[in-house]
Short mmCIF file of C-alpha atoms in Angstrom, two decimals:
data_model
loop_
_atom_site.label_atom_id
_atom_site.label_comp_id
_atom_site.label_asym_id
_atom_site.label_seq_id
_atom_site.Cartn_x
_atom_site.Cartn_y
_atom_site.Cartn_z
CA MET A 1 -0.09 -0.10 0.01
CA ASP A 2 1.52 3.29 -1.09
CA PRO A 3 -0.84 6.29 -0.26
CA ALA A 4 -0.71 9.38 -2.10
CA ASP A 5 1.09 12.46 -0.34
CA CYS A 6 -1.69 14.77 -1.25
CA ILE A 7 -5.10 14.45 -2.88
CA ILE A 8 -6.79 17.18 -4.77
CA SER A 9 -10.45 16.78 -5.77
CA VAL A 10 -11.50 18.50 -9.06
CA LEU A 11 -15.17 19.23 -9.08
CA GLY A 12 -17.36 20.91 -11.75
CA ALA A 13 -20.55 20.39 -13.77
CA PRO A 14 -20.39 18.47 -17.11
CA ALA A 15 -18.21 20.06 -19.66
CA SER A 16 -16.55 22.43 -17.35
CA GLY A 17 -13.16 21.18 -18.25
CA LYS A 18 -11.93 19.07 -15.58
CA GLY A 19 -10.73 16.17 -17.78
CA THR A 20 -9.17 18.45 -20.37
CA LEU A 21 -7.50 20.67 -17.77
CA CYS A 22 -6.20 17.74 -15.60
CA LYS A 23 -4.69 15.98 -18.71
CA LYS A 24 -2.85 19.28 -19.74
CA LEU A 25 -1.64 19.68 -16.12
CA ILE A 26 -0.02 16.17 -15.96
CA GLN A 27 1.94 16.92 -19.01
CA ASP A 28 3.34 20.15 -17.90
CA PRO A 29 7.01 20.00 -17.02
CA ARG A 30 6.48 22.43 -14.18
CA PHE A 31 5.17 19.67 -12.18
CA ASN A 32 7.75 17.22 -13.02
CA GLY A 33 5.77 14.08 -13.31
CA ARG A 34 4.42 14.37 -9.88
CA LEU A 35 0.82 14.47 -10.68
CA HIS A 36 -1.45 11.64 -11.32
CA HIS A 37 -4.87 12.18 -12.96
CA VAL A 38 -7.75 9.84 -12.07
CA SER A 39 -10.93 10.29 -13.80
CA VAL A 40 -13.50 8.44 -11.55
CA GLY A 41 -16.21 8.08 -14.62
CA ASP A 42 -13.19 6.75 -16.90
CA LEU A 43 -12.05 4.47 -14.00
CA LEU A 44 -15.39 2.91 -13.52
CA ARG A 45 -16.23 2.59 -17.07
CA GLY A 46 -12.93 0.75 -17.79
CA MET A 47 -13.73 -1.90 -15.29
CA PRO A 48 -14.69 -5.54 -16.70
CA SER A 49 -17.27 -5.70 -13.91
CA GLY A 50 -18.31 -3.48 -11.06
CA PRO A 51 -20.93 -0.62 -10.53
CA ASP A 52 -23.23 0.13 -13.31
CA ILE A 53 -22.08 3.65 -13.84
CA ASN A 54 -24.05 4.14 -16.94
CA GLY A 55 -27.15 3.09 -15.38
CA HIS A 56 -26.65 5.72 -12.65
CA ILE A 57 -26.16 8.44 -15.21
CA ALA A 58 -29.38 7.47 -17.33
CA ALA A 59 -31.25 7.39 -13.95
CA GLY A 60 -29.78 10.85 -12.79
CA THR A 61 -28.33 9.17 -9.64
CA VAL A 62 -25.07 9.09 -7.86
CA LEU A 63 -23.04 6.08 -7.26
CA PRO A 64 -23.01 5.42 -3.34
CA GLY A 65 -20.03 5.95 -1.62
CA ASN A 66 -19.72 2.52 -0.14
CA GLU A 67 -19.45 1.11 -3.51
CA LEU A 68 -17.20 3.65 -4.87
CA VAL A 69 -14.85 4.42 -2.11
CA PRO A 70 -13.06 1.01 -1.80
CA ILE A 71 -12.29 0.98 -5.81
CA LEU A 72 -10.83 4.28 -5.52
CA ARG A 73 -8.74 3.60 -2.45
CA ALA A 74 -7.42 0.49 -4.18
CA HIS A 75 -6.55 2.44 -7.36
CA LEU A 76 -4.97 5.32 -5.63
CA ASP A 77 -2.75 2.99 -3.55
CA SER A 78 -1.56 1.23 -6.96
CA LEU A 79 -0.41 4.46 -8.52
CA PRO A 80 3.48 4.62 -8.93
CA ARG A 81 5.53 7.07 -7.29
CA SER A 82 8.00 8.76 -9.63
CA SER A 83 11.31 8.67 -8.04
CA SER A 84 11.43 10.50 -4.68
CA GLU A 85 9.15 13.08 -5.78
CA LYS A 86 5.59 13.35 -3.74
CA LYS A 87 2.54 11.50 -5.25
CA ILE A 88 -0.14 14.01 -5.88
CA VAL A 89 -3.37 12.78 -7.11
CA LEU A 90 -5.89 14.89 -9.24
CA LEU A 91 -9.10 13.21 -8.33
CA ASP A 92 -11.52 14.16 -11.09
CA GLY A 93 -15.29 14.08 -10.35
CA PHE A 94 -15.24 13.06 -6.55
CA PRO A 95 -16.90 13.25 -4.19
CA ARG A 96 -20.18 14.34 -6.12
CA SER A 97 -22.38 14.08 -3.00
CA LEU A 98 -22.29 14.68 0.65
CA GLU A 99 -22.84 10.88 1.12
CA GLN A 100 -19.71 10.13 -0.91
CA GLU A 101 -17.75 12.90 0.88
CA ALA A 102 -18.75 11.20 4.24
CA ALA A 103 -17.84 7.62 3.11
CA ALA A 104 -14.42 8.87 1.93
CA ARG A 105 -13.29 11.05 4.93
CA ASN A 106 -11.66 8.38 7.01
CA VAL A 107 -10.70 6.03 4.25
CA MET A 108 -9.30 8.28 1.52
CA VAL A 109 -7.01 10.55 3.49
CA SER A 110 -3.40 11.39 2.11
CA ALA A 111 -0.13 10.40 3.81
CA GLY A 112 0.43 14.14 4.30
CA SER A 113 -2.93 15.03 6.00
CA GLU A 114 -5.61 13.69 8.48
CA GLU A 115 -8.50 15.20 6.20
CA PHE A 116 -9.73 14.29 2.82
CA PRO A 117 -9.13 15.92 0.41
CA ASP A 118 -6.10 18.15 0.94
CA LEU A 119 -7.49 20.79 -1.69
CA VAL A 120 -10.73 21.24 -3.70
CA VAL A 121 -10.62 22.99 -7.16
CA TYR A 122 -14.06 23.79 -8.39
CA PHE A 123 -14.50 24.91 -11.98
CA SER A 124 -17.23 27.48 -12.25
CA CYS A 125 -18.93 27.88 -15.78
CA PRO A 126 -22.19 29.26 -17.05
CA LYS A 127 -24.95 26.68 -17.99
CA GLU A 128 -25.16 27.96 -21.43
CA VAL A 129 -21.60 27.60 -22.10
CA LEU A 130 -21.61 24.11 -20.55
CA ARG A 131 -24.34 23.00 -22.67
CA ASP A 132 -22.80 24.23 -26.05
CA ARG A 133 -19.48 22.45 -25.03
CA TYR A 134 -21.26 19.32 -24.19
CA VAL A 135 -23.43 19.18 -27.45
CA ALA A 136 -20.42 20.10 -29.59
CA ARG A 137 -18.16 17.36 -28.15
CA LYS A 138 -21.00 14.99 -28.99
CA ARG A 139 -20.41 15.79 -32.59
CA GLY A 140 -24.45 15.85 -33.28
CA LYS A 141 -24.98 12.43 -31.53
CA ASP A 142 -26.69 14.04 -28.49
CA ASP A 143 -29.20 16.91 -28.77
CA GLY A 144 -28.60 17.94 -25.08
CA ARG A 145 -30.94 15.86 -23.30
CA LEU A 146 -28.36 13.83 -21.57
CA PHE A 147 -26.70 17.05 -20.59
CA GLU A 148 -29.83 18.27 -19.01
CA LYS A 149 -30.00 15.07 -16.90
CA ARG A 150 -26.41 15.27 -16.01
CA TYR A 151 -26.56 18.89 -15.20
CA GLU A 152 -29.67 18.54 -13.11
CA GLN A 153 -27.85 15.75 -11.00
CA HIS A 154 -24.78 18.04 -10.51
CA GLU A 155 -27.01 20.84 -9.30
CA LYS A 156 -28.87 18.63 -6.89
CA GLU A 157 -25.82 17.31 -5.10
CA CYS A 158 -22.69 19.10 -5.84
CA PRO A 159 -23.40 22.66 -4.63
CA ARG A 160 -23.82 21.34 -1.08
CA VAL A 161 -20.44 19.68 -1.44
CA VAL A 162 -18.77 22.91 -2.68
CA GLU A 163 -20.40 24.66 0.29
CA LYS A 164 -18.98 22.33 2.97
CA TYR A 165 -15.49 22.53 1.50
CA LYS A 166 -15.64 26.25 1.22
CA SER A 167 -16.61 26.52 4.91
CA LYS A 168 -13.74 24.18 5.73
CA GLY A 169 -11.27 26.43 3.76
CA VAL A 170 -10.13 24.04 1.37
CA LEU A 171 -11.82 25.04 -1.74
CA VAL A 172 -10.61 27.29 -4.52
CA GLU A 173 -12.82 28.40 -7.45
CA VAL A 174 -11.29 28.48 -11.04
CA ASP A 175 -13.34 30.35 -13.69
CA SER A 176 -13.29 27.92 -16.54
CA SER A 177 -15.74 29.66 -18.89
CA GLY A 178 -12.97 31.11 -21.15
CA SER A 179 -10.60 29.52 -23.53
CA ILE A 180 -8.61 26.23 -22.53
CA ASP A 181 -5.61 28.52 -22.34
CA GLU A 182 -7.02 31.05 -19.79
CA SER A 183 -8.58 28.57 -17.83
CA PHE A 184 -5.34 26.58 -17.49
CA LYS A 185 -3.21 29.52 -16.60
CA ALA A 186 -5.53 30.04 -13.66
CA LEU A 187 -5.32 26.55 -12.65
CA VAL A 188 -1.56 26.40 -12.69
CA GLY A 189 -1.52 29.52 -10.64
CA VAL A 190 -3.82 27.83 -8.16
CA LEU A 191 -1.79 24.69 -7.81
CA GLU A 192 1.65 26.41 -7.87
CA THR A 193 0.57 28.46 -4.72
CA PHE A 194 -0.93 25.45 -3.10
CA LEU A 195 2.24 23.18 -3.56
CA GLU A 196 4.69 25.96 -2.50
CA ALA A 197 2.87 26.64 0.55
#
């Protein structure tokens, strides 16, 4: 078992840029290979057997924490450490609900903290921009109905998670409504400040 030294939760609505910006971050030489990007959705969809993630998306529900947390914990522990550098995990899309947050609190703590997570980055973006992005990346295969369902699920659960982390002083908001380069610059600034502290 090799726990992460630091866990950064990355939250935001569908099409807010979580996956795109996290993938760009791990390739940035300024972070010297220390960052690991774990997309919770991609992890679950890639499992040969396990929770029915697509069923939950179709039903507009969130996967229960007691099903999800053990999978995440095992995956995080299995991530390799880059030489003597700290292992920093960007946990993309978790937790999505207060129930998931409670399930993770005592199980997912990093080696460098007694709290989960060490930092929360929330990408804020207007719904109209999110919808346009979502429909565009589906290349005409989705007329926006699935976006509306996913956005409704996000609005039902995530704001309470955001408020909790804001009250604990571990949340930083990044405006991701602009271009990828503008959003990335803001995100890098947040991470550099946090990691240098």
